[in-house]
Structures are given as structure tokens and as C-alpha cells.
mmCIF file of C-alpha atoms in Angstrom:
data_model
loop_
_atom_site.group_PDB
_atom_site.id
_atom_site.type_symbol
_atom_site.label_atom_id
_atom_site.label_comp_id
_atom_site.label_asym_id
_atom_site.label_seq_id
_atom_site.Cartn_x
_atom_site.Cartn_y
_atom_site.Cartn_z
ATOM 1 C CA UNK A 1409 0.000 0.000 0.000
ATOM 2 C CA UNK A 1410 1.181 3.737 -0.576
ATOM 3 C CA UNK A 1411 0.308 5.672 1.841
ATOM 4 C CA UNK A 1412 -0.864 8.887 1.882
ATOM 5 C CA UNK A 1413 1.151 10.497 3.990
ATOM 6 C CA UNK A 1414 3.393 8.332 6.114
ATOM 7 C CA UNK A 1415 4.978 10.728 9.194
ATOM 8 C CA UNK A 1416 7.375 8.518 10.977
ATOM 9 C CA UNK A 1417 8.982 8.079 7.054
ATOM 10 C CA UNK A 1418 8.993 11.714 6.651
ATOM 11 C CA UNK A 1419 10.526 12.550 10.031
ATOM 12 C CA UNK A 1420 13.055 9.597 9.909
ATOM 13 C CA UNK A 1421 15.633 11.440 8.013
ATOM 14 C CA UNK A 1422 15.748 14.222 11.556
ATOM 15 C CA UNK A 1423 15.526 11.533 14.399
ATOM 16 C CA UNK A 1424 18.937 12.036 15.799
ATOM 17 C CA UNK A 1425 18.557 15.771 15.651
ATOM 18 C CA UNK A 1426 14.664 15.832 17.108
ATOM 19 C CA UNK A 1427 16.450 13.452 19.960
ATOM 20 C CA UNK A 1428 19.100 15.639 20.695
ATOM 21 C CA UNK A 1429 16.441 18.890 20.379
ATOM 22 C CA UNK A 1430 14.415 16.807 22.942
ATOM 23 C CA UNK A 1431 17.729 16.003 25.304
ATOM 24 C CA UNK A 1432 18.451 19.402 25.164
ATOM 25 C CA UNK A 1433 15.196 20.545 26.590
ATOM 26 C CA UNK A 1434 15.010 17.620 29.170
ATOM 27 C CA UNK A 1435 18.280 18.640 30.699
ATOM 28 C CA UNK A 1436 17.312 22.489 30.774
ATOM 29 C CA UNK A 1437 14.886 22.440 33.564
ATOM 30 C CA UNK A 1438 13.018 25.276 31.538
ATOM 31 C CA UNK A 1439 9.900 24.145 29.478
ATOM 32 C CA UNK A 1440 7.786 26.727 28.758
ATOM 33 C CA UNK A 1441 8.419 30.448 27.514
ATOM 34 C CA UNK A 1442 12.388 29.734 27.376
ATOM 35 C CA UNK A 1443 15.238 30.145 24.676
ATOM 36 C CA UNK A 1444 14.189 27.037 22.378
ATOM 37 C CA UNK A 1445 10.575 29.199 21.787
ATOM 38 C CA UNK A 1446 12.844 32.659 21.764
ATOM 39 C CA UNK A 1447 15.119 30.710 18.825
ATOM 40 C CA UNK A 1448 12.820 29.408 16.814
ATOM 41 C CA UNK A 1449 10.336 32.911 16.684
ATOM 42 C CA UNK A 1450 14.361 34.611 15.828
ATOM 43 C CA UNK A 1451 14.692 31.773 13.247
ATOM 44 C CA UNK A 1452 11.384 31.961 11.840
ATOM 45 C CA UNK A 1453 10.675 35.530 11.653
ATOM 46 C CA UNK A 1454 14.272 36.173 9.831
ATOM 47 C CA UNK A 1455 12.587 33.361 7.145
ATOM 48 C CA UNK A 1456 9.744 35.018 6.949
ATOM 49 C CA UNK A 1457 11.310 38.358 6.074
ATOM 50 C CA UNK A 1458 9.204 39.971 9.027
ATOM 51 C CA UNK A 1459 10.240 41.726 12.611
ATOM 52 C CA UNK A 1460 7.925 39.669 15.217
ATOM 53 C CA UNK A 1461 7.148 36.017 15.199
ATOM 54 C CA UNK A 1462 5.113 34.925 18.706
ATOM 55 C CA UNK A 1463 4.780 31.331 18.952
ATOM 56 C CA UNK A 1464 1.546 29.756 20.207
ATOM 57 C CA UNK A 1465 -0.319 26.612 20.699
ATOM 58 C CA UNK A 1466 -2.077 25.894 16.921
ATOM 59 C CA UNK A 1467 -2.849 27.223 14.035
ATOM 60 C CA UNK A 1468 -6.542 28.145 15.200
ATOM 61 C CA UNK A 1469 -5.173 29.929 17.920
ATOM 62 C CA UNK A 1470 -2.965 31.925 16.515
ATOM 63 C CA UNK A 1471 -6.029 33.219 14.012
ATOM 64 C CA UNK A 1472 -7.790 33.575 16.412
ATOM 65 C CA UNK A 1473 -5.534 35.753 18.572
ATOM 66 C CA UNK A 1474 -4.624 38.256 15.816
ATOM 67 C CA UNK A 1475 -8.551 38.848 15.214
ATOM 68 C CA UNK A 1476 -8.724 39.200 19.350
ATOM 69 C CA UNK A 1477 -5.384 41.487 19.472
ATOM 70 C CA UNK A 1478 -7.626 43.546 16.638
ATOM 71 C CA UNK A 1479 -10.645 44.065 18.900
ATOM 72 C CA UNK A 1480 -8.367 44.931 22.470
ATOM 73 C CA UNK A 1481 -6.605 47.518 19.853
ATOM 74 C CA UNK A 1482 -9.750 49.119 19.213
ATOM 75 C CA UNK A 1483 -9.525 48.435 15.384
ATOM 76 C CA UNK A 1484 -12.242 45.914 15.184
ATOM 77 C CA UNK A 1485 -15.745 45.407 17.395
ATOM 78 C CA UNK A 1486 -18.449 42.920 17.183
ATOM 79 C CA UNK A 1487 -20.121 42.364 14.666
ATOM 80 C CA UNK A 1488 -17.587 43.502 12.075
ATOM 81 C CA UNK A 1489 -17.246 41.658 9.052
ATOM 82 C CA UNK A 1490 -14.167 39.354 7.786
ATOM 83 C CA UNK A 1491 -14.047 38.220 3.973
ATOM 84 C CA UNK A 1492 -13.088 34.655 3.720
ATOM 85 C CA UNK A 1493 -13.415 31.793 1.088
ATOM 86 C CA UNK A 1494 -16.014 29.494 1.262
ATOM 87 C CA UNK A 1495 -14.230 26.414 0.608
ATOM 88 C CA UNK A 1496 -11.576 27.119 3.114
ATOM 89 C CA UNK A 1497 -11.100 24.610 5.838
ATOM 90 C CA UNK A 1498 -13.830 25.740 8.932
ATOM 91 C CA UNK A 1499 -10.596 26.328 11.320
ATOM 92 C CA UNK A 1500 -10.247 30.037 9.107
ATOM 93 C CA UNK A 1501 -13.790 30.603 9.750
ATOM 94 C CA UNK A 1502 -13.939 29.346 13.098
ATOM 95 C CA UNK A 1503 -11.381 32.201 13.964
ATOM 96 C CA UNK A 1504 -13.644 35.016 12.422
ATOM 97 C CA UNK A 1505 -17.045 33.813 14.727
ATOM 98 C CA UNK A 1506 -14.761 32.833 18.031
ATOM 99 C CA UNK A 1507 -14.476 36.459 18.250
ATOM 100 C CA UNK A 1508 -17.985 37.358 17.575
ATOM 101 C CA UNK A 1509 -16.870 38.921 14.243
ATOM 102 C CA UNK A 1510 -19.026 38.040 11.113
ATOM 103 C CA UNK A 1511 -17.570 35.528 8.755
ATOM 104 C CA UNK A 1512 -18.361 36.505 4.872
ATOM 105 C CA UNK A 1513 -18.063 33.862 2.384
ATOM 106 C CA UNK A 1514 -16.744 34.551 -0.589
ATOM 107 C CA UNK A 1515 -16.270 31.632 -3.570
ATOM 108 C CA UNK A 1516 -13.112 30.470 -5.029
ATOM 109 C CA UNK A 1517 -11.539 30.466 -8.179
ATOM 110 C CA UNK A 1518 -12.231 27.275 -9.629
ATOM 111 C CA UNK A 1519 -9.316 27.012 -11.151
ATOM 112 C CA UNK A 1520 -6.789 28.026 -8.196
ATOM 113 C CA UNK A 1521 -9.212 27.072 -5.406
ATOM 114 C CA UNK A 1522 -8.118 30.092 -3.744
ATOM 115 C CA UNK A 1523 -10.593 33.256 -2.982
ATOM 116 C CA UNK A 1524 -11.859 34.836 -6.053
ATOM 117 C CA UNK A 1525 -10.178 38.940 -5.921
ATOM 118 C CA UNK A 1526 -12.792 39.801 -8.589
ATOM 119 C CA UNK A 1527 -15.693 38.925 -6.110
ATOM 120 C CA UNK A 1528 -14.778 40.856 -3.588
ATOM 121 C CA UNK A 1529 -15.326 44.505 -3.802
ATOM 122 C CA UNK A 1530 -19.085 43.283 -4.084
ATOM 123 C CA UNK A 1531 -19.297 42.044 -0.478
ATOM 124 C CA UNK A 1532 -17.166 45.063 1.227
ATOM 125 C CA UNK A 1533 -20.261 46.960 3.705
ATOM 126 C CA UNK A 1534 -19.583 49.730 6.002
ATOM 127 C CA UNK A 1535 -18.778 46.787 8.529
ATOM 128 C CA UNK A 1536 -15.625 44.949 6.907
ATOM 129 C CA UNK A 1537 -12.633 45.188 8.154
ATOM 130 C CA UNK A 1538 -10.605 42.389 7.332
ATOM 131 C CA UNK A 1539 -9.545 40.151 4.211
ATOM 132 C CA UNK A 1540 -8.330 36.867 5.414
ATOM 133 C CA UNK A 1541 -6.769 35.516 2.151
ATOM 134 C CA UNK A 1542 -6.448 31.408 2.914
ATOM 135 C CA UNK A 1543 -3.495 29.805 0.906
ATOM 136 C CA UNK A 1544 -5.601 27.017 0.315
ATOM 137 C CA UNK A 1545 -3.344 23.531 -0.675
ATOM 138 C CA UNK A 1546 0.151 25.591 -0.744
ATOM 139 C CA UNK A 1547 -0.773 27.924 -3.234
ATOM 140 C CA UNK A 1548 -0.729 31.894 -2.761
ATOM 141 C CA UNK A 1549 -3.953 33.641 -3.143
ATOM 142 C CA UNK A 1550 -3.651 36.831 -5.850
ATOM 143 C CA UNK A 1551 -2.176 38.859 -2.661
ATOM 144 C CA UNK A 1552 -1.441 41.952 -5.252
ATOM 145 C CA UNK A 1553 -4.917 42.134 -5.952
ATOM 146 C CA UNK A 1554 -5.926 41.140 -2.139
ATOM 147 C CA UNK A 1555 -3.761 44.287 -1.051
ATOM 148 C CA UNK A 1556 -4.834 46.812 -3.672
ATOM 149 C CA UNK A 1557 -8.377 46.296 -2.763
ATOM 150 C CA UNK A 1558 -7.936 46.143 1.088
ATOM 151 C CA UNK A 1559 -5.791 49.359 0.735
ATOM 152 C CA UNK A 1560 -8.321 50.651 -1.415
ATOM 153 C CA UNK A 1561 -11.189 50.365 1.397
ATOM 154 C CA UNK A 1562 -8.531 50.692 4.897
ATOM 155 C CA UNK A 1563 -9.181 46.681 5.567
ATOM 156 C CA UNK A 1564 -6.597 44.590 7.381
ATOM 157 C CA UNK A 1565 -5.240 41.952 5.468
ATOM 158 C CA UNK A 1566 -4.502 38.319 7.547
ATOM 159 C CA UNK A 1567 -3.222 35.847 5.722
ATOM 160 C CA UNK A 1568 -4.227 32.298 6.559
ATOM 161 C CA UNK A 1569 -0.332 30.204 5.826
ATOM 162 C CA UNK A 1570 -1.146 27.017 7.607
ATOM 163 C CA UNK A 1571 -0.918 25.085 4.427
ATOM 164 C CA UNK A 1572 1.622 27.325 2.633
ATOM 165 C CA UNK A 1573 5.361 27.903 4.481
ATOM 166 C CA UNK A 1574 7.580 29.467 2.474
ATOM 167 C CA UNK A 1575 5.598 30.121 -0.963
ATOM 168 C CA UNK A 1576 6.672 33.403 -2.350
ATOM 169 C CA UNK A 1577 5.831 36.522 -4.182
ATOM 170 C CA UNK A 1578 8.132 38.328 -6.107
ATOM 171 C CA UNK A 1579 10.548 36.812 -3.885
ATOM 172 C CA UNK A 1580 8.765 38.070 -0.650
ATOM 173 C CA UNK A 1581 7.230 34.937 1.374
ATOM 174 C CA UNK A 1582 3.930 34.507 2.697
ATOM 175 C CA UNK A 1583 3.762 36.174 6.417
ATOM 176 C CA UNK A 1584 4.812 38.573 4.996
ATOM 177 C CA UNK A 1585 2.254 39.555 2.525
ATOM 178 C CA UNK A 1586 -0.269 41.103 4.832
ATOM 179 C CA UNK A 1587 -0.631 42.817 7.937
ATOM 180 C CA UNK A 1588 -0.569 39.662 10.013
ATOM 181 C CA UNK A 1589 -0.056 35.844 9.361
ATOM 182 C CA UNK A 1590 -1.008 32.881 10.900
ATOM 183 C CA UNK A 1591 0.793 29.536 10.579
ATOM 184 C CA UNK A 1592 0.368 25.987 12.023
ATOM 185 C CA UNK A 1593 2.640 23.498 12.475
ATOM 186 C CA UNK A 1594 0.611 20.533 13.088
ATOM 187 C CA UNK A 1595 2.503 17.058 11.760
ATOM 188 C CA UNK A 1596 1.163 16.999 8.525
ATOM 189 C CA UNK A 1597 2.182 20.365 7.118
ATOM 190 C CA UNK A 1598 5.144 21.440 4.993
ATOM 191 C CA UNK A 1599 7.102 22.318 8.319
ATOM 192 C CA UNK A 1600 5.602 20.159 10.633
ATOM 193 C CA UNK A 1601 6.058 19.380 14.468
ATOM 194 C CA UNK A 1602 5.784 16.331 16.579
ATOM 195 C CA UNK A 1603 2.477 17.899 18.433
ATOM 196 C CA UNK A 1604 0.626 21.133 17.620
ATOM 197 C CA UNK A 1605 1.775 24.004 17.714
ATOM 198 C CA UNK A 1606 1.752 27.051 15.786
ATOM 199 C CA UNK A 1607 2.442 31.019 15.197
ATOM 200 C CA UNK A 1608 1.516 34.523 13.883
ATOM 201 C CA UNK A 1609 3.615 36.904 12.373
ATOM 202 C CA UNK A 1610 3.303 40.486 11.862
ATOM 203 C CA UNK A 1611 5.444 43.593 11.387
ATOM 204 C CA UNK A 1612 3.190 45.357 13.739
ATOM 205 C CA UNK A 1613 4.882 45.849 16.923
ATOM 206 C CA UNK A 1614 1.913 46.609 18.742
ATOM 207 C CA UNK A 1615 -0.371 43.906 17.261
ATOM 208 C CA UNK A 1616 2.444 41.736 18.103
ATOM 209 C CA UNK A 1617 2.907 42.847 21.859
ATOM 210 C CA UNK A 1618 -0.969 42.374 22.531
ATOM 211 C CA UNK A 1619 -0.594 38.992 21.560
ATOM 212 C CA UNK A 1620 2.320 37.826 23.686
ATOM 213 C CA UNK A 1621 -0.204 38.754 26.318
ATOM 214 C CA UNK A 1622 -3.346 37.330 25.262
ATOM 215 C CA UNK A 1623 -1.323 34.270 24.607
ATOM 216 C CA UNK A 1624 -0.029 34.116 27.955
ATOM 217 C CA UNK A 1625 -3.354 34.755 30.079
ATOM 218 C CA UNK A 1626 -3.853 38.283 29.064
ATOM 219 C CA UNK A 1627 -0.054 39.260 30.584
ATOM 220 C CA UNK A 1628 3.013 41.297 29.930
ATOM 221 C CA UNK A 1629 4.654 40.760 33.684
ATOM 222 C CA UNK A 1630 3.596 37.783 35.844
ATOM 223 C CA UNK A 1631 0.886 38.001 37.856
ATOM 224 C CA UNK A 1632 -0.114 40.977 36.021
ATOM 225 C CA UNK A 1633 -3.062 40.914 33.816
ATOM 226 C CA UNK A 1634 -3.943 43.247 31.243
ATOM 227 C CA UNK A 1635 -6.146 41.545 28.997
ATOM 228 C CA UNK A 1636 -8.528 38.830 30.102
ATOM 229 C CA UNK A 1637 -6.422 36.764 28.053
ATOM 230 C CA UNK A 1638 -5.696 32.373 27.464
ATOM 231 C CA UNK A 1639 -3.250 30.143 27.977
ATOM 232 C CA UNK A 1640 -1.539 29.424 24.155
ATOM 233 C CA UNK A 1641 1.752 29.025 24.781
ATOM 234 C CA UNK A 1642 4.002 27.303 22.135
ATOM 235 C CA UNK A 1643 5.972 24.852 24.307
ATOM 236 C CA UNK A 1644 10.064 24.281 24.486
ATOM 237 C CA UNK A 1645 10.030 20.861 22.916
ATOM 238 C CA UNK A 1646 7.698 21.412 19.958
ATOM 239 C CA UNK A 1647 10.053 24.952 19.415
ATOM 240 C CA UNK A 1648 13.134 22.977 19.261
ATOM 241 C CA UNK A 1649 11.548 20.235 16.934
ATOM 242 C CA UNK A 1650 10.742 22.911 14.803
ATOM 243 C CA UNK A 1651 14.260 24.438 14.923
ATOM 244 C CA UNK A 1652 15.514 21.393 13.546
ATOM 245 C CA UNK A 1653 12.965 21.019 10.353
ATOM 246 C CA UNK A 1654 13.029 24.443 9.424
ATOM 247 C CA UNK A 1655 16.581 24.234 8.421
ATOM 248 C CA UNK A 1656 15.221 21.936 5.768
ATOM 249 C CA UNK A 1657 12.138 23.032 4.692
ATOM 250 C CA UNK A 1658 13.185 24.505 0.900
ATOM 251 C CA UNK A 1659 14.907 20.987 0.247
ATOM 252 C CA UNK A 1660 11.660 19.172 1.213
ATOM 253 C CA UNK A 1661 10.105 22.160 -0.549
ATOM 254 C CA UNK A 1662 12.033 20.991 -3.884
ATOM 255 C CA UNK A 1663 10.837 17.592 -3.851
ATOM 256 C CA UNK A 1664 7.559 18.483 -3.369
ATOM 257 C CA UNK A 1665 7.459 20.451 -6.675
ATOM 258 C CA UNK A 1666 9.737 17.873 -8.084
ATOM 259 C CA UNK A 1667 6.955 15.275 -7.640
ATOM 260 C CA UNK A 1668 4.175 17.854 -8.451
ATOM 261 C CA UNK A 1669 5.905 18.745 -11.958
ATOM 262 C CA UNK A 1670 6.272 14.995 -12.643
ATOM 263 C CA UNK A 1671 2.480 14.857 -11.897
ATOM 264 C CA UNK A 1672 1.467 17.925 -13.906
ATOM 265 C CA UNK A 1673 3.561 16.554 -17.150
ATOM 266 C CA UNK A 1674 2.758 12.699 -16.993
ATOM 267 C CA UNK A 1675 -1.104 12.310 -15.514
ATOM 268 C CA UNK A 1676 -3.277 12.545 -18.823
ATOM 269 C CA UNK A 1677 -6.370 11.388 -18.506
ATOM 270 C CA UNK A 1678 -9.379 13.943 -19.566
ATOM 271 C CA UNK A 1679 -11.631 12.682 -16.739
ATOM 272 C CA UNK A 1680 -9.127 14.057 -14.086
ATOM 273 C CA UNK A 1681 -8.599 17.920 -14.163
ATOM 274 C CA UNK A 1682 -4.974 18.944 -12.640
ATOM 275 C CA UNK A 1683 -4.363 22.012 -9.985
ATOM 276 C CA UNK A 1684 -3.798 25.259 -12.196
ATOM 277 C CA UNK A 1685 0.098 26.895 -10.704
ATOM 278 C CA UNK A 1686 0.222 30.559 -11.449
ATOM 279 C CA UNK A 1687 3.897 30.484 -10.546
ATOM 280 C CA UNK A 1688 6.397 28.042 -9.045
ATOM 281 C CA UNK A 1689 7.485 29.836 -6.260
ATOM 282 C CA UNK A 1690 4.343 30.550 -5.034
ATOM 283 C CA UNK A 1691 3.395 26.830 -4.696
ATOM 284 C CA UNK A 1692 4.704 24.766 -1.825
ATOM 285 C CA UNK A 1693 2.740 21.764 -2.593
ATOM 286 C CA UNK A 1694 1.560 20.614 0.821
ATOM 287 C CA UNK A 1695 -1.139 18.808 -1.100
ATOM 288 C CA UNK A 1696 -1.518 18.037 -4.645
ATOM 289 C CA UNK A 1697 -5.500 18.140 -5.331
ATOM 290 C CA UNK A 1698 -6.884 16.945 -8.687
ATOM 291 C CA UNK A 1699 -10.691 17.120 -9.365
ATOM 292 C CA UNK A 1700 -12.575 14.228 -10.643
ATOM 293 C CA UNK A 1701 -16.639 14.272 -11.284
ATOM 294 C CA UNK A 1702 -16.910 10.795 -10.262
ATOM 295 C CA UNK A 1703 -14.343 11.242 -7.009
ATOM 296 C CA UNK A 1704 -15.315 8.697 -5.161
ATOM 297 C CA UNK A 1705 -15.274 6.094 -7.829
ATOM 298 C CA UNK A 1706 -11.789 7.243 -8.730
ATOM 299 C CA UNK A 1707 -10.867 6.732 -5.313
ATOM 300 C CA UNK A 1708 -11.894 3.657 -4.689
ATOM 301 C CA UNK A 1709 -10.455 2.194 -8.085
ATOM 302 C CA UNK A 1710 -6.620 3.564 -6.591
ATOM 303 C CA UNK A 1711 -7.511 2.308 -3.351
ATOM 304 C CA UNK A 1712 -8.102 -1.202 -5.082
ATOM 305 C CA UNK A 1713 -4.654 -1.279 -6.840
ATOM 306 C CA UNK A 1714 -2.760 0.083 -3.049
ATOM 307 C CA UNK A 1715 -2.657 3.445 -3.599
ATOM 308 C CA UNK A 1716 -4.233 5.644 -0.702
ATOM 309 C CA UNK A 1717 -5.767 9.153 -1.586
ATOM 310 C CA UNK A 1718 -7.419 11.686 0.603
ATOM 311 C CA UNK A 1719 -10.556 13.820 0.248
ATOM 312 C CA UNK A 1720 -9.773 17.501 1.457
ATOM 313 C CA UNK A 1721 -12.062 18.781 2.186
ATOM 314 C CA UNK A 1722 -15.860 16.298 2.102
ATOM 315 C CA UNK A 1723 -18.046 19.139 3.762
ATOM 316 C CA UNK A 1724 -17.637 22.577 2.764
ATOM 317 C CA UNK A 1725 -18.241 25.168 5.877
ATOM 318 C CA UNK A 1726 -21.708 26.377 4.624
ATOM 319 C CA UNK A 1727 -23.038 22.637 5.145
ATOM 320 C CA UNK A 1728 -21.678 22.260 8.500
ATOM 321 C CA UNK A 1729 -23.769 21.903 11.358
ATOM 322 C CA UNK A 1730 -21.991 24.261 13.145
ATOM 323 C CA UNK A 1731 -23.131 26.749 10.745
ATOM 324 C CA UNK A 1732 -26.246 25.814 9.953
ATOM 325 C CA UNK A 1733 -27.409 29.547 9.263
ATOM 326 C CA UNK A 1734 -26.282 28.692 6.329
ATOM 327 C CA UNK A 1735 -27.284 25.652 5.539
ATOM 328 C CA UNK A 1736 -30.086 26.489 2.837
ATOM 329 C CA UNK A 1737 -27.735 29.146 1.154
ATOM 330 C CA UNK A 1738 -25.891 28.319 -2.155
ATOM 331 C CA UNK A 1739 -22.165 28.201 -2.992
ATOM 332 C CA UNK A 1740 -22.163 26.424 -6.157
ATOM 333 C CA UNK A 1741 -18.309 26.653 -7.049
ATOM 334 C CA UNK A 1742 -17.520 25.643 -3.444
ATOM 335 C CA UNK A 1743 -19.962 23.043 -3.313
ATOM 336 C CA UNK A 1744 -17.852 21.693 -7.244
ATOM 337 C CA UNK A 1745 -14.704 21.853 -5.277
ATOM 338 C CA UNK A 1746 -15.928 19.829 -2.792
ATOM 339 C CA UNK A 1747 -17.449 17.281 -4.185
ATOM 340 C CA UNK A 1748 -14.545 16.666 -6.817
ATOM 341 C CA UNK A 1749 -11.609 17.375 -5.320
ATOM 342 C CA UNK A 1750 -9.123 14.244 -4.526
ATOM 343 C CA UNK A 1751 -5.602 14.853 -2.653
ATOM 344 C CA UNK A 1752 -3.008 12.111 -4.129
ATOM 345 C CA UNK A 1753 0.185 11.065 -2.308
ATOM 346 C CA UNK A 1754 3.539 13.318 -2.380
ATOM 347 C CA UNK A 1755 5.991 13.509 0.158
ATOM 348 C CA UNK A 1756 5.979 9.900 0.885
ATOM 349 C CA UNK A 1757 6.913 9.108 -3.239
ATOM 350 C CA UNK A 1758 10.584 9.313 -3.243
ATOM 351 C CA UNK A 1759 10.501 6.108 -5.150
ATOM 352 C CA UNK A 1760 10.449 7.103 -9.014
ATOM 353 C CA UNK A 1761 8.938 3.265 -9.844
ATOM 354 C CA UNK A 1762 6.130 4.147 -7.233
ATOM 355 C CA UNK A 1763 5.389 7.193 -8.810
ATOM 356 C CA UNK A 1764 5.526 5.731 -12.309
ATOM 357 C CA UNK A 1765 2.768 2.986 -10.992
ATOM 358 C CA UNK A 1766 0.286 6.019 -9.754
ATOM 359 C CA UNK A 1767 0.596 7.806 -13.016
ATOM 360 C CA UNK A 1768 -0.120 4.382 -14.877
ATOM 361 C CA UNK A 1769 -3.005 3.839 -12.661
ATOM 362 C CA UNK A 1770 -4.785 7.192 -13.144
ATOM 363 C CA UNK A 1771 -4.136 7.100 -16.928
ATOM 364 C CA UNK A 1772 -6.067 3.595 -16.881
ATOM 365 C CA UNK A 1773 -8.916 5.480 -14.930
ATOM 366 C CA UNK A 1774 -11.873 5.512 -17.143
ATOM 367 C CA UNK A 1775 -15.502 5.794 -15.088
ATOM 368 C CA UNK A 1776 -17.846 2.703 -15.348
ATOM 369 C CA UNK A 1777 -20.903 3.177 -13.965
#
């Protein structure tokens, strides 16, 4: 069987480093708030190309705390509105409501699967205030247009990076594209830990100072509270894991796109539609998503010859029970994407006869009913 994603394989190549990251911390006596976190926000803030990286707990969190540090600025208030794809995974959207701001769906490009710049001046009211551009499979949103418009109207723009470390613009990476960025660093991503964990960066200094006290119960000096604030503190261990992987990111980053190009020039088949790149540096591949009408046939037919897919994502956010105020409405290019979309294996294939057998397989694919 080829997996989809195999993690011990992928973090095999680091063990001896992530043990001596983790005898390091054991023997330091400090394991929260200490140098390893203070290293690794140095380390990934000079990647980023921005001045503040705060580490925190997940990627929801640290969403969620840049929308929060917004509102205890005075720059946002209830009931605002935030512009967000509809097809993005609920986690962006779950950041927008969490702090009683008003998530606005906007659909995708169908071919990018990223939010659609050309329908959004159409849903910008008196009460928007944010963009948050999602970077949806490893692929940059269109942040020039993004920018021009949110400059246009005074919006903040966040960018959503969870899926998308170190894709680039113009040579400028993503965190740095916006006013604010959130990452996560759950196992599965691009730079992945061994637990969750996560991060926002900004080069707002005073955005970035009201978080490290949200983050660490609403305080700047212990025992003093400012804010009433949580506890979402990215922990020593998962900071020095993360020291260690980030020095290799770009390499893992290369074979990524090496497998992806491979993909894009071999899979011909005209039942299976390929992702759409508008540029190579702006696409870090953390999944490689092809659409298929009949998805679930397709899946099951690579299942049957040992080749494990993924569906990302089955339920679009509108259908969700969570947010079933929206049940009844229509998003017809979100609801395509959904339905269609089918994530195939790519870090794990560093076999080039494994890779050959996938192609072979999907090229076979024909639909019988």
C-alpha cells in the first residue's frame, strides 16, 4: 500500500537531531516560555522576512488571537465583518465567529481554489474590516490584488499560511504579505512538528505585543493581567523540533514540486482535471488536489490497486452543522470543489517506480458506472 502520507517516514531522516532537540530541553529544567521558543520565533521571523514572530499553541489559535489582538486595539468590534473563502477549511472561519466577528463567504476560483479577488469589492459593507486571504493547498492567493483592494477600502489583510510555508511573491514569502499571518505546524504540514503548535507573524509591533499577552493569560509581567487573556503558549520541545525542520524546509520544498511537476507533465487522462500553478514559487505543494466528477469512484479504483488518496475537504463550511445559518444558502463553485476534489500522495513518493505505478493507474482510470 502507498500511503498517503506516512509521518514517521517523513521525520526519519531528523531523528537524531529531534532526539538531541528533545535532550536538550530535558536537561534544561526550563519548558515553557524559554530560549528554544525565543530561537525558533528569531529563526522563523528572519525566514519570513518579518520583525515579530510569537509562537503559540495551533494554528486556530494563533487566528484567532490576531482577530482578538484587533478588537483589544480598538480596530475591530463585534459584529464587524471578515471576507473569507467558502471552501476554506472551517478552522479560518472558526477564527472570524470565536471572536464574535461576522464571517463573509466569498467563492473560489475554480481554477486556483483560492478566494476569487474579482468577487470581492461586491461584499465590502460599512462593517468589513478584514480580508483573510487562505493559501488554500500551498498555493498563494492573488495577494497583489488582495492588497490593492484592502488598501483601497482601509481593511486589514490576515493571511491564513497554515498550508503554505515558504511560498513566495516576487521573492517576498507569505507572512509577509499582509498585515498579520497565521501559521500551524501541526505534523502533517510542509514544516511540521511532533504535536501542535503554531504562530503569527506580523510587522506590527503593537499587534504583536498584545498577543504575547493574550497568549499568555492576558499578561506582559507575571501576575499581572492586562487583557482577560488564554493560555496558548508554544511549548520548548515542539520549538526545538521545529528548529531542527526548518533548516530543511526549501529541500523538502524541492521535492515536493519535483513530484508535483512529474504529476502535472505525466497524468493525462481527460476525466481528471490537474491544480492550475500561477507560478512556481508561489506553490509549496503541501497537497496536490486533482478534481474528478466521479471522485469517489476514482478513489476507490486507486484504493483497489494500493494506492491511498485523501478527500480535502468532504463538507464545505456552509453545510456544517456548526453553521447551519447557512445551511439552505448556495455556494455552487464551493460546493464543485468539494465534491470533486481528490488529494493524491507526495511527500511519501521518493521512489520514481512508485510514482511511475500512480501515473499508470490514473491514466487507466476511465468511469464505469
Amino acid at each position: 500500500m502507498v500511503q498517503f502520507l506516512d509521518l514517521l517516514k517523513v521525520n526519519q531522516p531528523h531523528a537524531d537531531e529531534l532526539r538531541k532537540a528533545f535532550e536538550r530541553v530535558l536537561n534544561s529544567g526550563w519548558y515553557i516560555l524559554g530560549n528554544e521558543v525565543k530561537n525558533f520565533e528569531n529563526e522563523f521571523a528572519h525566514y519570513c522576512g518579518v520583525q515579530h514572530c510569537i509562537g503559540v499553541a495551533n494554528g486556530l489559535d494563533a487566528l484567532t488571537l490576531i482577530f482578538r489582538a484587533y478588537k483589544e486595539l480598538g480596530l475591530m468590534t463585534d459584529g464587524d465583518e471578515v471576507l473569507v473563502a467558502s471552501n476554506a477549511y472551517i478552522a479560518s472561519i472558526l477564527a472570524i465567529s470565536a471572536n464574535n466577528l461576522v464571517p463573509v463567504l466569498i467563492e473560489p476560483n475554480i481554477d486556483t481554489y483560492n478566494i476569487d479577488p474579482l468577487l470581492i469589492e461586491e461584499k465590502i459593507t460599512l462593517k468589513t474590516k478584514a480580508i483573510l486571504p487562505v493559501h488554500l493547498y500551498g498555493q498563494l492567493c492573488d495577494m497583489a490584488a488582495i492588497n490593492t483592494i484592502a488598501q483601497k477600502h482601509g481593511l486589514k489583510v490576515v493571511e491564513d499560511c497554515a498550508q503554505s510555508h515558504g511560498a513566495q511573491l516576487n521573492s517576498k514569502k507569505c507572512g509577509n504579505l499582509g498585515d498579520a499571518a497565521g501559521f500551524s505546524f501541526y505534523p502533517t504540514k510542509n514544516l511540521g512538528t511532533l504535536g501542535d503548535a503554531g504562530a503569527v507573524t506580523t510587522n506590527d509591533s503593537k499587534l504583536a505585543e498584545t498577543i504575547r499577552a493574550l497568549l499568555n493569560y492576558g499578561s506582559h509581567v507575571k501576575y499581572q493581567n492586562v487583557y482577560k487573556g488564554v493560555n496558548s503558549r508554544l511549548d520548548e520541545l515542539q520549538a526545538a523540533f521545529l528548529s531542527v525542520k526548518l533548516k530543511y524546509l526549501d529541500e523538502e520544498t524541492g521535492i515536493r514540486r519535483k513530484i508535483a511537476t512529474y504529476y502535472l507533465n505525466e497524468i493525462k487522462n481527460p476525466e481528471i482535471i490537474l491544480p492550475e500553478v500561477t507560478s512556481e514559487e508561489s506553490h509549496v505543494w503541501h497537497l496536490f488536489v486533482i478534481r474528478c466528477k466521479n471522485r469517489d469512484n476514482l478513489q476507490a479504483f486507486l484504493q483497489k490497486h494500493g494506492i491511498q488518496t485523501v478527500v480535502h475537504y468532504p463538507i464545505p463550511p456552509h453545510k456544517q452543522l456548526a453553521y447551519r445559518e447557512w445551511n439552505k444558502v448556495c455556494y455552487p463553485v464551493s460546493e464543485k470543489i468539494h465534491n470533486e476534489v481528490l488529494s493524491l500522495p507526495l511527500i511519501e513518493l521518493f521512489d520514481h517506480l512508485t510514482v511511475q505505478n500512480l501515473i499508470s493507474r490514473l491514466k487507466a482510470y476511465k468511469y464505469k458506472q
